PDB file of C-alpha atoms in Angstrom:
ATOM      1  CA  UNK A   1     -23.768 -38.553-141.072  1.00 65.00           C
ATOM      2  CA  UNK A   2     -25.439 -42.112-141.126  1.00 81.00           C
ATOM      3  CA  UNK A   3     -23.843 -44.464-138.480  1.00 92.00           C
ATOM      4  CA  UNK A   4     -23.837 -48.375-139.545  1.00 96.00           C
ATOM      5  CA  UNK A   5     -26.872 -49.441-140.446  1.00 96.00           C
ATOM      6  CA  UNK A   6     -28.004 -52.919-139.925  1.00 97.00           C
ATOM      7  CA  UNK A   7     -31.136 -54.960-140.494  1.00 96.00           C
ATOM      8  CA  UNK A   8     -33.864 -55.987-140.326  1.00 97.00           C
ATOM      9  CA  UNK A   9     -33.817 -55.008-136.526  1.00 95.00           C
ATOM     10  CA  UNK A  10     -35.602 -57.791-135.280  1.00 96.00           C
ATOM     11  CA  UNK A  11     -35.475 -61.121-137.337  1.00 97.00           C
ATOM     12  CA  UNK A  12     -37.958 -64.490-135.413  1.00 97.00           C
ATOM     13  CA  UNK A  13     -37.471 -67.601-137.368  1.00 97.00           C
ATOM     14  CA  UNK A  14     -37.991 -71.266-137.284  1.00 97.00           C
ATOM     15  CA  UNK A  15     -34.838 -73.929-136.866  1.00 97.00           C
ATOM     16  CA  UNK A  16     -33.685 -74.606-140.022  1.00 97.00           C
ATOM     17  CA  UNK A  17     -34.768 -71.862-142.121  1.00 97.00           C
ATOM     18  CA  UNK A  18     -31.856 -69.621-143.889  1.00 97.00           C
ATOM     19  CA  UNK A  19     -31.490 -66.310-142.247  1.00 98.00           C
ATOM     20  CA  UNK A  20     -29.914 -63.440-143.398  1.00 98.00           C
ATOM     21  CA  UNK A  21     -28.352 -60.132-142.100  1.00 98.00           C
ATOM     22  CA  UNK A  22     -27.535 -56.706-143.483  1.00 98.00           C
ATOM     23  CA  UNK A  23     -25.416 -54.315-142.741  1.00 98.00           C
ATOM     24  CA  UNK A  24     -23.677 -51.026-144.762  1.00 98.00           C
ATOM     25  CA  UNK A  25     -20.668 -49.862-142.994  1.00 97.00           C
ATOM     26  CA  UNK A  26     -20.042 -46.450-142.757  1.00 94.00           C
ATOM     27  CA  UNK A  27     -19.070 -44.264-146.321  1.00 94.00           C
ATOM     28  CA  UNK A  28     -15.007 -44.458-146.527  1.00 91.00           C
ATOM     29  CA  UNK A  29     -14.588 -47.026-144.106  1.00 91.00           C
ATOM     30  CA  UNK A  30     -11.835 -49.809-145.016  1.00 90.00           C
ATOM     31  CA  UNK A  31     -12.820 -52.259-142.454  1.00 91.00           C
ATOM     32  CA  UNK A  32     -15.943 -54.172-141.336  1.00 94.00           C
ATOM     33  CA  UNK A  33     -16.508 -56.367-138.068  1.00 94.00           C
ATOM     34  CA  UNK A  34     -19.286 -59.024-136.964  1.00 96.00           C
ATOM     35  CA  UNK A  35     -20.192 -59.726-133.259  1.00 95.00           C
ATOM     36  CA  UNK A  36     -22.435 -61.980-131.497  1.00 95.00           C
ATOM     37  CA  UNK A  37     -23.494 -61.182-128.194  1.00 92.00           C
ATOM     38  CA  UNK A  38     -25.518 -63.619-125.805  1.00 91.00           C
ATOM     39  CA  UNK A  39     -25.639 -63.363-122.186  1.00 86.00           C
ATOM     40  CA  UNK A  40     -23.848 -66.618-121.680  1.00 86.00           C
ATOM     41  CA  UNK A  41     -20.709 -65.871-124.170  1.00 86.00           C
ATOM     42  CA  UNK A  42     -20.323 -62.209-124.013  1.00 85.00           C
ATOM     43  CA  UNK A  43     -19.189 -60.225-126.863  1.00 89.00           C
ATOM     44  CA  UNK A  44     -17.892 -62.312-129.617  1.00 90.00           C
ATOM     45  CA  UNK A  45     -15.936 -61.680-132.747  1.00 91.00           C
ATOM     46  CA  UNK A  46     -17.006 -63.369-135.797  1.00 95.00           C
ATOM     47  CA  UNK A  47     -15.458 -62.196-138.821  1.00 95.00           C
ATOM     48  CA  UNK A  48     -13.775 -59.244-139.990  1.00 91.00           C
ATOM     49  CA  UNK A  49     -12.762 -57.441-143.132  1.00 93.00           C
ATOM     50  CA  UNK A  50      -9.983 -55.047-144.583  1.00 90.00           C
ATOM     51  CA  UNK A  51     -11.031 -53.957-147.848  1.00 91.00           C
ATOM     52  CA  UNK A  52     -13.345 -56.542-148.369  1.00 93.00           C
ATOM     53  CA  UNK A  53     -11.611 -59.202-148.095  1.00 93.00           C
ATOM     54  CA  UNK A  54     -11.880 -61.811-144.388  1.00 93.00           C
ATOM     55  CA  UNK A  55      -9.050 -61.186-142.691  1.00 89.00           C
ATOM     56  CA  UNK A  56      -9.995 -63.638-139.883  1.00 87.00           C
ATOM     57  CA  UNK A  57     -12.870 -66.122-139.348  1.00 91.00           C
ATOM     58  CA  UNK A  58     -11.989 -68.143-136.685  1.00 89.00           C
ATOM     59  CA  UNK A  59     -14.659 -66.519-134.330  1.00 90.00           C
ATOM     60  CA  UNK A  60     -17.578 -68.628-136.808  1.00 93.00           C
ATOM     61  CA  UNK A  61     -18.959 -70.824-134.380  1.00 88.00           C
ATOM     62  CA  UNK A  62     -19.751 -73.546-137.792  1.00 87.00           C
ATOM     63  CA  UNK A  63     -19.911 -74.166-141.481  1.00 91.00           C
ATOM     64  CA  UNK A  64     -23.513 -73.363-140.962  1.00 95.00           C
ATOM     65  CA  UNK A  65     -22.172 -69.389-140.453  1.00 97.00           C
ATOM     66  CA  UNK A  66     -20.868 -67.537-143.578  1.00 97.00           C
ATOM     67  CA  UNK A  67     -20.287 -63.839-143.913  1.00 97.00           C
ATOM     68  CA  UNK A  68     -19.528 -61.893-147.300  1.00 97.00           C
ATOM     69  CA  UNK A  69     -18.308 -58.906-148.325  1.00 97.00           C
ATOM     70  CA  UNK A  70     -18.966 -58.432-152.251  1.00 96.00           C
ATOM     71  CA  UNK A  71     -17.801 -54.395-152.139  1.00 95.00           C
ATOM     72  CA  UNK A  72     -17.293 -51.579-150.079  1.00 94.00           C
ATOM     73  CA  UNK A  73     -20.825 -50.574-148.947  1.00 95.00           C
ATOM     74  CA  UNK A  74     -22.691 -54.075-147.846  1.00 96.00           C
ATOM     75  CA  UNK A  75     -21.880 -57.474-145.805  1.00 98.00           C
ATOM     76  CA  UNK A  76     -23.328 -60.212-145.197  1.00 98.00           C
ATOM     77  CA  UNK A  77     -23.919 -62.448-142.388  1.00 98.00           C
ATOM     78  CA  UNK A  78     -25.481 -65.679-143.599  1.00 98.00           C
ATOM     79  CA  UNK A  79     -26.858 -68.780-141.234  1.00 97.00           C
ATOM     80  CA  UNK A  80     -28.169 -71.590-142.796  1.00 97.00           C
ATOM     81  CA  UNK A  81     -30.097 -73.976-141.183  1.00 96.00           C
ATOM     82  CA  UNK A  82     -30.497 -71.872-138.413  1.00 96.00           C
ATOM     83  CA  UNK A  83     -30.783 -73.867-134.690  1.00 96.00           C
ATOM     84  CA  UNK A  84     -32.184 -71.607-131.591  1.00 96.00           C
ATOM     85  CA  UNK A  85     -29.023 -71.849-129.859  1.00 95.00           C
ATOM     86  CA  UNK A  86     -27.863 -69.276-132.628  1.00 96.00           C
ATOM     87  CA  UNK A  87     -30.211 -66.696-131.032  1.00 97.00           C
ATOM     88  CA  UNK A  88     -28.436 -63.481-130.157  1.00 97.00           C
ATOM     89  CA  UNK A  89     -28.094 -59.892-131.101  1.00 95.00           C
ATOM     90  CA  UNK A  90     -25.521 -59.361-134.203  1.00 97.00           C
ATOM     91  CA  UNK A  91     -23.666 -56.496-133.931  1.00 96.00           C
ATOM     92  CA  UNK A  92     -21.753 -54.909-137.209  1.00 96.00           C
ATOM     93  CA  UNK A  93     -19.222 -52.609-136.612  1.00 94.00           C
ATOM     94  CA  UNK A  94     -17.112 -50.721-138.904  1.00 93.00           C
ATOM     95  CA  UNK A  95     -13.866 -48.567-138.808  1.00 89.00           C
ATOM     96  CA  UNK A  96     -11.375 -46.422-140.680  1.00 85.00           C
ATOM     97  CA  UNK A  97      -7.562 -48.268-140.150  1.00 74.00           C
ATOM     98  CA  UNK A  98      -4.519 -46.726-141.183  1.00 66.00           C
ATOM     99  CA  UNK A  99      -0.786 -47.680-141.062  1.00 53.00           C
ATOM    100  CA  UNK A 100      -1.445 -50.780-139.256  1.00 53.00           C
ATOM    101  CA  UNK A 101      -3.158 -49.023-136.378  1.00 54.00           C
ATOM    102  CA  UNK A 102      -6.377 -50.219-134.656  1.00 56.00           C
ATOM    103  CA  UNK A 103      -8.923 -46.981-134.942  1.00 65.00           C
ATOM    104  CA  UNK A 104     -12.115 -46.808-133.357  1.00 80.00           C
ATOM    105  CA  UNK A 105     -15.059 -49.202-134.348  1.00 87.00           C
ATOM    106  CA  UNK A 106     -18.461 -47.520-134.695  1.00 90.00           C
ATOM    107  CA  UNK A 107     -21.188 -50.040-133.893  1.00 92.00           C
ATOM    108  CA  UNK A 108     -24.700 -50.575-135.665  1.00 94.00           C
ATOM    109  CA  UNK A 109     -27.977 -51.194-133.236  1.00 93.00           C
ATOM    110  CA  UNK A 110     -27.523 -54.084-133.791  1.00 95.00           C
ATOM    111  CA  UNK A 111     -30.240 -57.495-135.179  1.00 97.00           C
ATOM    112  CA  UNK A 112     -31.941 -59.505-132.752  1.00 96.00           C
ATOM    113  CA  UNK A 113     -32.561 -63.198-133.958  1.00 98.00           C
ATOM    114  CA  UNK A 114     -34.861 -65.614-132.503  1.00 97.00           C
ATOM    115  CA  UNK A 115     -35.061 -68.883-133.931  1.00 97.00           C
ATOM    116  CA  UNK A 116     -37.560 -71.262-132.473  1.00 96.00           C
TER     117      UNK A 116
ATOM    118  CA  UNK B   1      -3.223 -64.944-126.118  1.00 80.00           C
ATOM    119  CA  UNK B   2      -4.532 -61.217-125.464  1.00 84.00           C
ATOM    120  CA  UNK B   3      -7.361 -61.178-123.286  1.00 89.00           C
ATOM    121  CA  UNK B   4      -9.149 -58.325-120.737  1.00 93.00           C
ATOM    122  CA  UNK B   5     -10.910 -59.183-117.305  1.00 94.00           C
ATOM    123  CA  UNK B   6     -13.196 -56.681-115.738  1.00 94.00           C
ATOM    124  CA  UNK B   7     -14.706 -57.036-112.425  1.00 88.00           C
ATOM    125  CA  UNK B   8     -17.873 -58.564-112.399  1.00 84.00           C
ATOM    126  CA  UNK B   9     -21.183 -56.885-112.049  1.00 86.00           C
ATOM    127  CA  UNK B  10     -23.831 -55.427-111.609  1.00 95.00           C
ATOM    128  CA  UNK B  11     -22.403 -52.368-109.854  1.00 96.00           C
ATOM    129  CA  UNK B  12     -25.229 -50.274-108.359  1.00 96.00           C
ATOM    130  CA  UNK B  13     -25.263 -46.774-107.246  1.00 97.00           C
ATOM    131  CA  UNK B  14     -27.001 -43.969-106.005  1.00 97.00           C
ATOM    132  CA  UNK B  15     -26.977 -41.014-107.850  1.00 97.00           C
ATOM    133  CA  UNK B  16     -23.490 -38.427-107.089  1.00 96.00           C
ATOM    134  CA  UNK B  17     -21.792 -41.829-105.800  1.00 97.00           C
ATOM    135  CA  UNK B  18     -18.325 -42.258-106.974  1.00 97.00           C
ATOM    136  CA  UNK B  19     -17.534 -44.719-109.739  1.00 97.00           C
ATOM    137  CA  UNK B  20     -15.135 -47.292-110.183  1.00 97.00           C
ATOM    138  CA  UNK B  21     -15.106 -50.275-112.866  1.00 97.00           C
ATOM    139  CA  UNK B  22     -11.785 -52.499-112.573  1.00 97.00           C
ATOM    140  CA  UNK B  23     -10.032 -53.370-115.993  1.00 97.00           C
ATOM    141  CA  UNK B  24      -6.501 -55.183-116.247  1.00 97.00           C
ATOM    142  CA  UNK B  25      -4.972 -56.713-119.390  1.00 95.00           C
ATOM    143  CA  UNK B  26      -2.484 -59.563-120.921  1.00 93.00           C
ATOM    144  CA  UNK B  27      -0.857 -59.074-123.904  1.00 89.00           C
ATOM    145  CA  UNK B  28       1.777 -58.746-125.899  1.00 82.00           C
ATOM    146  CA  UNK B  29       3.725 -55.915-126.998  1.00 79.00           C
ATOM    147  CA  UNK B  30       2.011 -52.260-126.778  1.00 82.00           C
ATOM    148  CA  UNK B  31      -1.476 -52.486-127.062  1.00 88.00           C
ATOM    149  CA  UNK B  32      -4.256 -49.401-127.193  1.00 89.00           C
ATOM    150  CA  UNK B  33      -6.803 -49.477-124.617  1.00 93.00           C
ATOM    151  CA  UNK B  34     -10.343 -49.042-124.636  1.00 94.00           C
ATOM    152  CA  UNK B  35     -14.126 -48.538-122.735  1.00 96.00           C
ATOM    153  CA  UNK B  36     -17.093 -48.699-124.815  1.00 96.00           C
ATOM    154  CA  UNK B  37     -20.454 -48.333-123.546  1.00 96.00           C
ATOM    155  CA  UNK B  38     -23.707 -49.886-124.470  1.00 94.00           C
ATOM    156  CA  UNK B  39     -26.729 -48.437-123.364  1.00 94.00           C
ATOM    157  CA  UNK B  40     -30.118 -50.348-123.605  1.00 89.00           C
ATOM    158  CA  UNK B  41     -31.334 -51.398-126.835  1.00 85.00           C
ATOM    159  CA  UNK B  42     -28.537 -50.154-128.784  1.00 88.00           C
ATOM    160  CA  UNK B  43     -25.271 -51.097-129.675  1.00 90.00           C
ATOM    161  CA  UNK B  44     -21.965 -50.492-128.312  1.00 92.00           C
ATOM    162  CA  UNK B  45     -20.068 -46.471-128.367  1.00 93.00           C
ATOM    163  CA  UNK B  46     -16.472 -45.680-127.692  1.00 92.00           C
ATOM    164  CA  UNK B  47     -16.276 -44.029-124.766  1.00 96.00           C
ATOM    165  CA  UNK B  48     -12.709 -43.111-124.142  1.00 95.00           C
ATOM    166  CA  UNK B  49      -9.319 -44.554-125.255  1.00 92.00           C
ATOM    167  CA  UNK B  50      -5.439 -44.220-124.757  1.00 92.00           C
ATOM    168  CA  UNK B  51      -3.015 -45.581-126.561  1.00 87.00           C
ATOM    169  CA  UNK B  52       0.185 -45.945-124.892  1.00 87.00           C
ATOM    170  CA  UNK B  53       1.188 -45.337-121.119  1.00 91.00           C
ATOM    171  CA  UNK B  54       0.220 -43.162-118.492  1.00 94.00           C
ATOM    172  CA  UNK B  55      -2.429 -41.923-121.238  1.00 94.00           C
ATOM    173  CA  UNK B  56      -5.462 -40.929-120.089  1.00 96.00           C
ATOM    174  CA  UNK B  57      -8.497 -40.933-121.666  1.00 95.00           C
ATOM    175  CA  UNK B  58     -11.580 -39.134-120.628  1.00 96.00           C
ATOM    176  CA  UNK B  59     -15.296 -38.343-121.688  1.00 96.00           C
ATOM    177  CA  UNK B  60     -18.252 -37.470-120.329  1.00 95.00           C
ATOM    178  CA  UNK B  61     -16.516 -37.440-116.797  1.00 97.00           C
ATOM    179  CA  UNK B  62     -15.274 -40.538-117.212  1.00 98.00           C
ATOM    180  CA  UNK B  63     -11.686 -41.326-117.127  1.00 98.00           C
ATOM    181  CA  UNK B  64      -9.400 -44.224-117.485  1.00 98.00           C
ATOM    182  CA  UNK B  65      -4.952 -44.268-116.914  1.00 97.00           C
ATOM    183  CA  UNK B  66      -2.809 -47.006-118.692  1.00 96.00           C
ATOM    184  CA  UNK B  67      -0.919 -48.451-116.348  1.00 96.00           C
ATOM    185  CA  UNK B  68       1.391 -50.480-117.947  1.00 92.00           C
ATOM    186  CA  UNK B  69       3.049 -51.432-114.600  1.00 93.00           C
ATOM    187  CA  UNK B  70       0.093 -53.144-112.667  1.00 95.00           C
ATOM    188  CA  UNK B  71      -1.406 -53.848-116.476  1.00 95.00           C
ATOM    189  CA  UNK B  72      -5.132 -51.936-115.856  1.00 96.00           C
ATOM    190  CA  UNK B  73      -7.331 -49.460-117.285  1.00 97.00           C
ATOM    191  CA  UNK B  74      -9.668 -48.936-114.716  1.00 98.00           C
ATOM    192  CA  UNK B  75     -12.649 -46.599-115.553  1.00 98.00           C
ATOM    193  CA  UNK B  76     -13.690 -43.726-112.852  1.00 98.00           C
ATOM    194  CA  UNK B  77     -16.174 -41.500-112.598  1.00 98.00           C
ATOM    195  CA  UNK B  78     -16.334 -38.881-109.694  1.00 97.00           C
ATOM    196  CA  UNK B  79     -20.299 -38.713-109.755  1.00 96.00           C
ATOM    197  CA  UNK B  80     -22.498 -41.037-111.520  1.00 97.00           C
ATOM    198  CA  UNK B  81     -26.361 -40.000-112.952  1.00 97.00           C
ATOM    199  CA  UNK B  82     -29.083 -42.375-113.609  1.00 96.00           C
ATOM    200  CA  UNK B  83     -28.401 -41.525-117.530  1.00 96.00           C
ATOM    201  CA  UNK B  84     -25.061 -43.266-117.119  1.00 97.00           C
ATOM    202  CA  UNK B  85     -26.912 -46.739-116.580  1.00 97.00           C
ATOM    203  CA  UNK B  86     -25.672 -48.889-118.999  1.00 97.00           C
ATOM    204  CA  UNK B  87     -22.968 -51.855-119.877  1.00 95.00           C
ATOM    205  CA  UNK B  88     -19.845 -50.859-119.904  1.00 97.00           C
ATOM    206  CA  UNK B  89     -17.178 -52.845-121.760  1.00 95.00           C
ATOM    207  CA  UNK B  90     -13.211 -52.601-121.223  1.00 96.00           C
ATOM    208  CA  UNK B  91     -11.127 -53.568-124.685  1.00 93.00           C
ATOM    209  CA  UNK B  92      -7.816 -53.835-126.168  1.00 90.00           C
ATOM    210  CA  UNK B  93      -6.245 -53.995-129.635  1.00 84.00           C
ATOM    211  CA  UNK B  94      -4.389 -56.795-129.864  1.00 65.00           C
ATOM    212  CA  UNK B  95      -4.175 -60.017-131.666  1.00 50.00           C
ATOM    213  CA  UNK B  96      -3.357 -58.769-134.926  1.00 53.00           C
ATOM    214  CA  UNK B  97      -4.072 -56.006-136.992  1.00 57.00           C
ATOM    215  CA  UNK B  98      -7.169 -54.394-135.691  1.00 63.00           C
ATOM    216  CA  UNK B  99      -8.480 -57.304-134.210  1.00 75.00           C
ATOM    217  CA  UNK B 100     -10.292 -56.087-130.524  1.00 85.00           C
ATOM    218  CA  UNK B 101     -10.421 -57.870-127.341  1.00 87.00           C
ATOM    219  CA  UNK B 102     -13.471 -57.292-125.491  1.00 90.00           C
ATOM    220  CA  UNK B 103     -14.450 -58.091-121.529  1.00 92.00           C
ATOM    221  CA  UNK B 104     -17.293 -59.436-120.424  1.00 91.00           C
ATOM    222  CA  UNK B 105     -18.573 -56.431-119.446  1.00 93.00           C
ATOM    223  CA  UNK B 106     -20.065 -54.713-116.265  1.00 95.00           C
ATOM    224  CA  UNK B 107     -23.407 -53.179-115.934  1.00 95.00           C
ATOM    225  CA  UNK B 108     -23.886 -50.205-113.912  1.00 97.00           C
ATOM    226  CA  UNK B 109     -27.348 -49.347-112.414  1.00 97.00           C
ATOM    227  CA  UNK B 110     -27.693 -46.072-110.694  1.00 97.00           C
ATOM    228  CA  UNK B 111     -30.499 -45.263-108.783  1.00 96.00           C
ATOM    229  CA  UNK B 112     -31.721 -41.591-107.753  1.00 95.00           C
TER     230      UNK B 112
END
């Protein structure tokens, strides 16, 4: 079975430029997460999504960050302008919840962006 | 609000050394408790779980009790290889529906 798939993989751009990230959760699953991680904040929750609609944003760091979810299969995580403090890896994550009950999030590998 | 500490790291080992990564937990109500591990390069992998207490969870050799009295989830391994060299992160679900809580996360180098 295909895990989450995310990409590009590796993203370098300049501040200011619009970035974009990809990712297709998992076939059949109802709910889709976004991390940042950096070595100064940790893990950090973005944004998630039950049945494609945001259930909770407060983890966007701006306005500059938005994240969409137009349908089961695809998200995603817009910045725009991008500054080099937004550098990071992105994680997506997806899961399968039922009856209110927190289930286990399967990861992607993840996007590394480097704006300069 | 919910939140997990984990002892900070890195922890380093030589190989067949016994392994323990601290974990304890605030929240509210009954939440399910995690360890996820990311190993270089990729992202992050449920390890084990439990989800209410004196659960244990265990994978791999790896095993973690909730201990709802002292509040921890510690994560133990009786003999660590160099393949188990990675980050390992402690969570809970809390905060709302399916909403995790992550720790900062401890890395574990093993050396032969």
């Amino acid at each position: 079975d295909a895990g989450v798939i995310q990409s590009p993989r590796h993203e370098v751009t300049e501040m200011g430029q619009e970035v974009t990230l990809r990712c297709k959760p998992i076939s059949g699953h109802n709910s889709l997460f976004w991390y940042r991680q950096t070595m100064m904040r940790g893990l950090e929750l973005l944004i998630y999504f039950n049945n494609n609609v945001p259930i909770d944003d407060s983890g966007m760091p701006e306005d500059r960050f938005s994240a969409k979810m137009p349908n089961a299969s695809f998200s995603t995580l817009k910045i725009q302008p991008s500054e080099p403090r937004d550098s990071a890896v992105y994680f997506c994550a997806s899961s399968l919840a039922g009856s209110g009950r927190l289930d286990e999030q399967f990861f992607g590998p993840g996007t590394r962006l480097t704006v300069l | 609000g919910d939140s997990v500490t984990q002892m900070e790291g890195p922890v380093t080992l030589s190989e067949e050394a016994f392994l323990t990564i601290n974990c304890t937990y605030t929240a509210t109500g009954y939440p399910s408790l995690f360890w996820y591990v990311q190993y270089p390069g990729e992202g992050l992998q449920l390890l084990l779980k439990a989800t209410k207490a004196d659960d244990k969870g265990s994978n791999k050799g790896f095993e973690a009790t909730y201990r709802k009295e002292t509040t921890s989830f510690h994560l133990e391994k009786g003999s660590v290889q160099v393949s188990d060299s990675a980050v390992y992160f402690c969570a809970l679900s809390g905060g709302g529906f399916q909403k995790l809580v992550f720790g900062t996360g401890t890395r574990l180098l093993v050396s032969p």
